[in-house]
Amino acid sequence: MWGGCFNQDTASSLAEINASINIDKRMFKEDIDASKIYAKALMMADVINGDDYKLIIDGLQEVKSEWENGTILICPKDEDIHSVNERRLRELIGEAADRLHTGRSRNDQVATDVRLWMLNNIPQLLNLTAGLIEVMIDSSEKNIDVLMPGYTHLKRAQPVRWSHFILSHAWYLRDDADLLKVFLKRTAVLPLGSGALAGNPFPIDRRAMAKELGFLDITMNSMNAVGNRDFIAEFLFWCSLCGTHLSRLSEDLIIFNTDEFGFVSVSQQFSTGSSLLPQKRNPDGLELCRSAAAQFIGNSTGFLATLKSLPSTYNKDLQIDKKMLFESFDLMSKTLEVLIGTVQTLIIDAKRCFAALNVGQLTTRLTYWLVKRGLPFRQAHHVAGRAFAIAEEKNTSIDLLSEEDRLNICDLLGDDLSEVWNFEAAVEELETSGGTAYSSVMEQIDLLKKWLQSEIKE
């Protein structure tokens, strides 16, 4: 493809690290589809005639069939997907194949292929993310009456519904999905027609090519077009952010699955055993999902480090982009699939969840009770905290303090406090939008369902 001015063979060591065919061969469809559209643009611009165009289109279809059937042969000198397809096309149709690359560079070719591959495949991640949200919604509906402690700093804070907890993770994913949709629009910009860096000398219709390939726009600077990999950097960042959210979900479920908590049980389908301890069922699926975040962050950071010192336009350093892209895509797909299955088959132990509640977690409710009786919040906070401290000193719980002790703290505590020490009531009073009351949780479920219907299934 490029050896005209060379009279020496490439060193084997360079040839080995230069070749990317084992990585980028998964873009065979995109390379062929883009080549078909480019051939049409050349014909419409009177650069190639109709007979050559037909030969090229038929030949490319035959090459595509060979890839799909697994009969394509890759030769030792094939550097990448582009060289395989071009070589095989020439073997099939002869000299007409040599006209296909007129005005085109592998620089704008690969930039087009990888964008097209992402547009064809990234929506799978959008659907998987939506699928995980759906099983979270299902879990929240089935377990709407399950009460459990909510935590800050891993210390019991206030009672909440299981539904409120699991939906807290669903909202992270909703934002991830929205961000992914924005990213897809930013990716749908066609570089084809930019040449190596300076543009195309033939009157091809770039906007027509963009429309036929499903792009929303074309690049407006050829130097930027061939050297721009921001869309991959953005996707790798998206994986690191979404992966972080999935890691936090995994961590919560791993903790809740421990014998000490026992709030949930991970099904045997998504657990593994021990080579020594016969009784063990380890949440290895969740642990692997948690660890995946490290690889996402590593790929994102590593690729940004690759980009940071590159001079303008295309440099071969950019060849690493597809390795990181495909690795992150594949791992994210599997991570989401594992989490969908794990949450879908998760068993919630309502009794263990409720047993973990204690009246100390209602101290905030006592604060609210005092506020409703006219005490300024800061004073009410101090009074409730003092009551809790005295209960600790007396080795009892706050609801069992004597009337004398309560009156010594604050006159208002002499009233009947029995209504304060009620977990269900404590949850139900938090009914503002976003709260953990039944009505508020149902509002969340309704909003997420509407979002899924309008933004994902439209």
PDB file of N, CA, C and O in Angstrom, residues 330-374:
ATOM      1  N   ASP A 330     -15.809  -4.277  25.497  1.00  0.00           N
ATOM      2  CA  ASP A 330     -16.093  -5.677  25.828  1.00  0.00           C
ATOM      3  C   ASP A 330     -16.277  -5.865  27.330  1.00  0.00           C
ATOM      4  O   ASP A 330     -17.205  -6.562  27.769  1.00  0.00           O
ATOM      5  N   LEU A 331     -15.401  -5.249  28.110  1.00  0.00           N
ATOM      6  CA  LEU A 331     -15.486  -5.403  29.558  1.00  0.00           C
ATOM      7  C   LEU A 331     -16.744  -4.736  30.103  1.00  0.00           C
ATOM      8  O   LEU A 331     -17.407  -5.284  31.000  1.00  0.00           O
ATOM      9  N   MET A 332     -17.104  -3.576  29.568  1.00  0.00           N
ATOM     10  CA  MET A 332     -18.321  -2.906  30.030  1.00  0.00           C
ATOM     11  C   MET A 332     -19.555  -3.736  29.697  1.00  0.00           C
ATOM     12  O   MET A 332     -20.480  -3.845  30.514  1.00  0.00           O
ATOM     13  N   SER A 333     -19.570  -4.335  28.514  1.00  0.00           N
ATOM     14  CA  SER A 333     -20.708  -5.178  28.137  1.00  0.00           C
ATOM     15  C   SER A 333     -20.884  -6.318  29.132  1.00  0.00           C
ATOM     16  O   SER A 333     -22.001  -6.573  29.624  1.00  0.00           O
ATOM     17  N   LYS A 334     -19.800  -7.020  29.443  1.00  0.00           N
ATOM     18  CA  LYS A 334     -19.878  -8.155  30.357  1.00  0.00           C
ATOM     19  C   LYS A 334     -20.208  -7.709  31.777  1.00  0.00           C
ATOM     20  O   LYS A 334     -20.959  -8.377  32.499  1.00  0.00           O
ATOM     21  N   THR A 335     -19.644  -6.582  32.187  1.00  0.00           N
ATOM     22  CA  THR A 335     -19.914  -6.076  33.534  1.00  0.00           C
ATOM     23  C   THR A 335     -21.396  -5.768  33.706  1.00  0.00           C
ATOM     24  O   THR A 335     -22.018  -6.145  34.715  1.00  0.00           O
ATOM     25  N   LEU A 336     -21.978  -5.098  32.730  1.00  0.00           N
ATOM     26  CA  LEU A 336     -23.406  -4.785  32.804  1.00  0.00           C
ATOM     27  C   LEU A 336     -24.254  -6.057  32.776  1.00  0.00           C
ATOM     28  O   LEU A 336     -25.249  -6.163  33.507  1.00  0.00           O
ATOM     29  N   GLU A 337     -23.874  -7.013  31.948  1.00  0.00           N
ATOM     30  CA  GLU A 337     -24.629  -8.263  31.886  1.00  0.00           C
ATOM     31  C   GLU A 337     -24.597  -8.996  33.229  1.00  0.00           C
ATOM     32  O   GLU A 337     -25.622  -9.519  33.685  1.00  0.00           O
ATOM     33  N   VAL A 338     -23.425  -9.042  33.857  1.00  0.00           N
ATOM     34  CA  VAL A 338     -23.304  -9.712  35.155  1.00  0.00           C
ATOM     35  C   VAL A 338     -24.145  -9.000  36.211  1.00  0.00           C
ATOM     36  O   VAL A 338     -24.837  -9.645  37.021  1.00  0.00           O
ATOM     37  N   LEU A 339     -24.125  -7.686  36.206  1.00  0.00           N
ATOM     38  CA  LEU A 339     -24.891  -6.946  37.208  1.00  0.00           C
ATOM     39  C   LEU A 339     -26.394  -7.053  36.970  1.00  0.00           C
ATOM     40  O   LEU A 339     -27.172  -7.108  37.926  1.00  0.00           O
ATOM     41  N   ILE A 340     -26.808  -7.086  35.712  1.00  0.00           N
ATOM     42  CA  ILE A 340     -28.228  -7.303  35.426  1.00  0.00           C
ATOM     43  C   ILE A 340     -28.672  -8.636  36.027  1.00  0.00           C
ATOM     44  O   ILE A 340     -29.690  -8.721  36.725  1.00  0.00           O
ATOM     45  N   GLY A 341     -27.911  -9.689  35.770  1.00  0.00           N
ATOM     46  CA  GLY A 341     -28.261 -11.002  36.299  1.00  0.00           C
ATOM     47  C   GLY A 341     -28.196 -11.059  37.815  1.00  0.00           C
ATOM     48  O   GLY A 341     -29.050 -11.679  38.465  1.00  0.00           O
ATOM     49  N   THR A 342     -27.197 -10.403  38.391  1.00  0.00           N
ATOM     50  CA  THR A 342     -27.039 -10.421  39.849  1.00  0.00           C
ATOM     51  C   THR A 342     -28.206  -9.732  40.539  1.00  0.00           C
ATOM     52  O   THR A 342     -28.791 -10.270  41.500  1.00  0.00           O
ATOM     53  N   VAL A 343     -28.559  -8.537  40.076  1.00  0.00           N
ATOM     54  CA  VAL A 343     -29.661  -7.802  40.701  1.00  0.00           C
ATOM     55  C   VAL A 343     -30.985  -8.513  40.459  1.00  0.00           C
ATOM     56  O   VAL A 343     -31.849  -8.575  41.342  1.00  0.00           O
ATOM     57  N   GLN A 344     -31.141  -9.070  39.272  1.00  0.00           N
ATOM     58  CA  GLN A 344     -32.389  -9.757  38.919  1.00  0.00           C
ATOM     59  C   GLN A 344     -32.637 -10.972  39.812  1.00  0.00           C
ATOM     60  O   GLN A 344     -33.791 -11.291  40.140  1.00  0.00           O
ATOM     61  N   THR A 345     -31.583 -11.657  40.217  1.00  0.00           N
ATOM     62  CA  THR A 345     -31.724 -12.882  41.016  1.00  0.00           C
ATOM     63  C   THR A 345     -31.402 -12.657  42.493  1.00  0.00           C
ATOM     64  O   THR A 345     -31.360 -13.621  43.266  1.00  0.00           O
ATOM     65  N   LEU A 346     -31.190 -11.415  42.864  1.00  0.00           N
ATOM     66  CA  LEU A 346     -30.820 -11.097  44.250  1.00  0.00           C
ATOM     67  C   LEU A 346     -31.990 -11.404  45.191  1.00  0.00           C
ATOM     68  O   LEU A 346     -33.142 -11.070  44.906  1.00  0.00           O
ATOM     69  N   ILE A 347     -31.684 -12.037  46.315  1.00  0.00           N
ATOM     70  CA  ILE A 347     -32.700 -12.333  47.328  1.00  0.00           C
ATOM     71  C   ILE A 347     -32.548 -11.334  48.469  1.00  0.00           C
ATOM     72  O   ILE A 347     -31.476 -11.228  49.070  1.00  0.00           O
ATOM     73  N   ILE A 348     -33.633 -10.598  48.759  1.00  0.00           N
ATOM     74  CA  ILE A 348     -33.616  -9.597  49.833  1.00  0.00           C
ATOM     75  C   ILE A 348     -34.194 -10.223  51.092  1.00  0.00           C
ATOM     76  O   ILE A 348     -35.312 -10.758  51.069  1.00  0.00           O
ATOM     77  N   ASP A 349     -33.474 -10.163  52.188  1.00  0.00           N
ATOM     78  CA  ASP A 349     -33.951 -10.686  53.471  1.00  0.00           C
ATOM     79  C   ASP A 349     -34.577  -9.545  54.256  1.00  0.00           C
ATOM     80  O   ASP A 349     -33.888  -8.789  54.947  1.00  0.00           O
ATOM     81  N   ALA A 350     -35.902  -9.417  54.150  1.00  0.00           N
ATOM     82  CA  ALA A 350     -36.610  -8.300  54.781  1.00  0.00           C
ATOM     83  C   ALA A 350     -36.446  -8.320  56.298  1.00  0.00           C
ATOM     84  O   ALA A 350     -36.326  -7.253  56.932  1.00  0.00           O
ATOM     85  N   LYS A 351     -36.427  -9.518  56.907  1.00  0.00           N
ATOM     86  CA  LYS A 351     -36.309  -9.608  58.362  1.00  0.00           C
ATOM     87  C   LYS A 351     -34.938  -9.129  58.829  1.00  0.00           C
ATOM     88  O   LYS A 351     -34.844  -8.411  59.834  1.00  0.00           O
ATOM     89  N   ARG A 352     -33.874  -9.525  58.117  1.00  0.00           N
ATOM     90  CA  ARG A 352     -32.533  -9.080  58.507  1.00  0.00           C
ATOM     91  C   ARG A 352     -32.391  -7.577  58.316  1.00  0.00           C
ATOM     92  O   ARG A 352     -31.745  -6.895  59.122  1.00  0.00           O
ATOM     93  N   CYS A 353     -32.983  -7.063  57.232  1.00  0.00           N
ATOM     94  CA  CYS A 353     -32.931  -5.615  56.992  1.00  0.00           C
ATOM     95  C   CYS A 353     -33.596  -4.860  58.139  1.00  0.00           C
ATOM     96  O   CYS A 353     -33.042  -3.883  58.666  1.00  0.00           O
ATOM     97  N   PHE A 354     -34.785  -5.328  58.523  1.00  0.00           N
ATOM     98  CA  PHE A 354     -35.528  -4.629  59.578  1.00  0.00           C
ATOM     99  C   PHE A 354     -34.837  -4.790  60.931  1.00  0.00           C
ATOM    100  O   PHE A 354     -34.804  -3.852  61.745  1.00  0.00           O
ATOM    101  N   ALA A 355     -34.257  -5.969  61.179  1.00  0.00           N
ATOM    102  CA  ALA A 355     -33.592  -6.224  62.457  1.00  0.00           C
ATOM    103  C   ALA A 355     -32.378  -5.325  62.653  1.00  0.00           C
ATOM    104  O   ALA A 355     -31.949  -5.087  63.794  1.00  0.00           O
ATOM    105  N   ALA A 356     -31.826  -4.813  61.566  1.00  0.00           N
ATOM    106  CA  ALA A 356     -30.652  -3.939  61.662  1.00  0.00           C
ATOM    107  C   ALA A 356     -31.030  -2.518  62.070  1.00  0.00           C
ATOM    108  O   ALA A 356     -30.144  -1.701  62.366  1.00  0.00           O
ATOM    109  N   LEU A 357     -32.311  -2.229  62.104  1.00  0.00           N
ATOM    110  CA  LEU A 357     -32.759  -0.911  62.555  1.00  0.00           C
ATOM    111  C   LEU A 357     -32.719  -0.849  64.079  1.00  0.00           C
ATOM    112  O   LEU A 357     -32.997  -1.845  64.765  1.00  0.00           O
ATOM    113  N   ASN A 358     -32.367   0.288  64.614  1.00  0.00           N
ATOM    114  CA  ASN A 358     -32.475   0.504  66.059  1.00  0.00           C
ATOM    115  C   ASN A 358     -32.953   1.930  66.302  1.00  0.00           C
ATOM    116  O   ASN A 358     -32.841   2.802  65.431  1.00  0.00           O
ATOM    117  N   VAL A 359     -33.515   2.144  67.489  1.00  0.00           N
ATOM    118  CA  VAL A 359     -34.159   3.434  67.747  1.00  0.00           C
ATOM    119  C   VAL A 359     -33.167   4.587  67.715  1.00  0.00           C
ATOM    120  O   VAL A 359     -33.570   5.747  67.555  1.00  0.00           O
ATOM    121  N   GLY A 360     -31.874   4.286  67.874  1.00  0.00           N
ATOM    122  CA  GLY A 360     -30.890   5.358  67.774  1.00  0.00           C
ATOM    123  C   GLY A 360     -30.960   6.067  66.424  1.00  0.00           C
ATOM    124  O   GLY A 360     -30.649   7.258  66.307  1.00  0.00           O
ATOM    125  N   GLN A 361     -31.383   5.326  65.398  1.00  0.00           N
ATOM    126  CA  GLN A 361     -31.512   5.917  64.066  1.00  0.00           C
ATOM    127  C   GLN A 361     -32.719   6.848  63.969  1.00  0.00           C
ATOM    128  O   GLN A 361     -32.892   7.514  62.934  1.00  0.00           O
ATOM    129  N   LEU A 362     -33.532   6.878  65.028  1.00  0.00           N
ATOM    130  CA  LEU A 362     -34.684   7.786  65.045  1.00  0.00           C
ATOM    131  C   LEU A 362     -34.380   9.076  65.796  1.00  0.00           C
ATOM    132  O   LEU A 362     -35.280   9.887  66.029  1.00  0.00           O
ATOM    133  N   THR A 363     -33.120   9.259  66.180  1.00  0.00           N
ATOM    134  CA  THR A 363     -32.734  10.479  66.884  1.00  0.00           C
ATOM    135  C   THR A 363     -32.986  11.710  66.012  1.00  0.00           C
ATOM    136  O   THR A 363     -33.370  12.777  66.514  1.00  0.00           O
ATOM    137  N   THR A 364     -32.769  11.562  64.715  1.00  0.00           N
ATOM    138  CA  THR A 364     -33.080  12.679  63.807  1.00  0.00           C
ATOM    139  C   THR A 364     -34.572  12.982  63.834  1.00  0.00           C
ATOM    140  O   THR A 364     -34.981  14.144  63.785  1.00  0.00           O
ATOM    141  N   ARG A 365     -35.382  11.930  63.936  1.00  0.00           N
ATOM    142  CA  ARG A 365     -36.837  12.149  63.994  1.00  0.00           C
ATOM    143  C   ARG A 365     -37.219  12.889  65.281  1.00  0.00           C
ATOM    144  O   ARG A 365     -38.144  13.709  65.285  1.00  0.00           O
ATOM    145  N   LEU A 366     -36.508  12.601  66.366  1.00  0.00           N
ATOM    146  CA  LEU A 366     -36.744  13.342  67.601  1.00  0.00           C
ATOM    147  C   LEU A 366     -36.411  14.814  67.402  1.00  0.00           C
ATOM    148  O   LEU A 366     -37.127  15.700  67.904  1.00  0.00           O
ATOM    149  N   THR A 367     -35.352  15.076  66.649  1.00  0.00           N
ATOM    150  CA  THR A 367     -35.005  16.461  66.319  1.00  0.00           C
ATOM    151  C   THR A 367     -36.150  17.140  65.582  1.00  0.00           C
ATOM    152  O   THR A 367     -36.546  18.260  65.909  1.00  0.00           O
ATOM    153  N   TYR A 368     -36.691  16.460  64.563  1.00  0.00           N
ATOM    154  CA  TYR A 368     -37.819  17.011  63.808  1.00  0.00           C
ATOM    155  C   TYR A 368     -39.031  17.235  64.719  1.00  0.00           C
ATOM    156  O   TYR A 368     -39.751  18.235  64.588  1.00  0.00           O
ATOM    157  N   TRP A 369     -39.258  16.303  65.626  1.00  0.00           N
ATOM    158  CA  TRP A 369     -40.399  16.403  66.561  1.00  0.00           C
ATOM    159  C   TRP A 369     -40.272  17.658  67.413  1.00  0.00           C
ATOM    160  O   TRP A 369     -41.263  18.373  67.641  1.00  0.00           O
ATOM    161  N   LEU A 370     -39.069  17.949  67.876  1.00  0.00           N
ATOM    162  CA  LEU A 370     -38.836  19.149  68.689  1.00  0.00           C
ATOM    163  C   LEU A 370     -38.999  20.427  67.861  1.00  0.00           C
ATOM    164  O   LEU A 370     -39.544  21.421  68.329  1.00  0.00           O
ATOM    165  N   VAL A 371     -38.541  20.386  66.622  1.00  0.00           N
ATOM    166  CA  VAL A 371     -38.687  21.543  65.729  1.00  0.00           C
ATOM    167  C   VAL A 371     -40.161  21.851  65.516  1.00  0.00           C
ATOM    168  O   VAL A 371     -40.582  23.021  65.522  1.00  0.00           O
ATOM    169  N   LYS A 372     -40.963  20.816  65.318  1.00  0.00           N
ATOM    170  CA  LYS A 372     -42.400  21.008  65.100  1.00  0.00           C
ATOM    171  C   LYS A 372     -43.099  21.579  66.332  1.00  0.00           C
ATOM    172  O   LYS A 372     -44.228  22.071  66.233  1.00  0.00           O
ATOM    173  N   ARG A 373     -42.407  21.525  67.457  1.00  0.00           N
ATOM    174  CA  ARG A 373     -42.955  22.104  68.679  1.00  0.00           C
ATOM    175  C   ARG A 373     -42.313  23.449  69.021  1.00  0.00           C
ATOM    176  O   ARG A 373     -42.426  23.928  70.158  1.00  0.00           O
ATOM    177  N   GLY A 374     -41.644  24.028  68.062  1.00  0.00           N
ATOM    178  CA  GLY A 374     -41.178  25.396  68.196  1.00  0.00           C
ATOM    179  C   GLY A 374     -39.720  25.593  68.535  1.00  0.00           C
ATOM    180  O   GLY A 374     -39.240  26.733  68.579  1.00  0.00           O
TER     181      GLY A 374
END
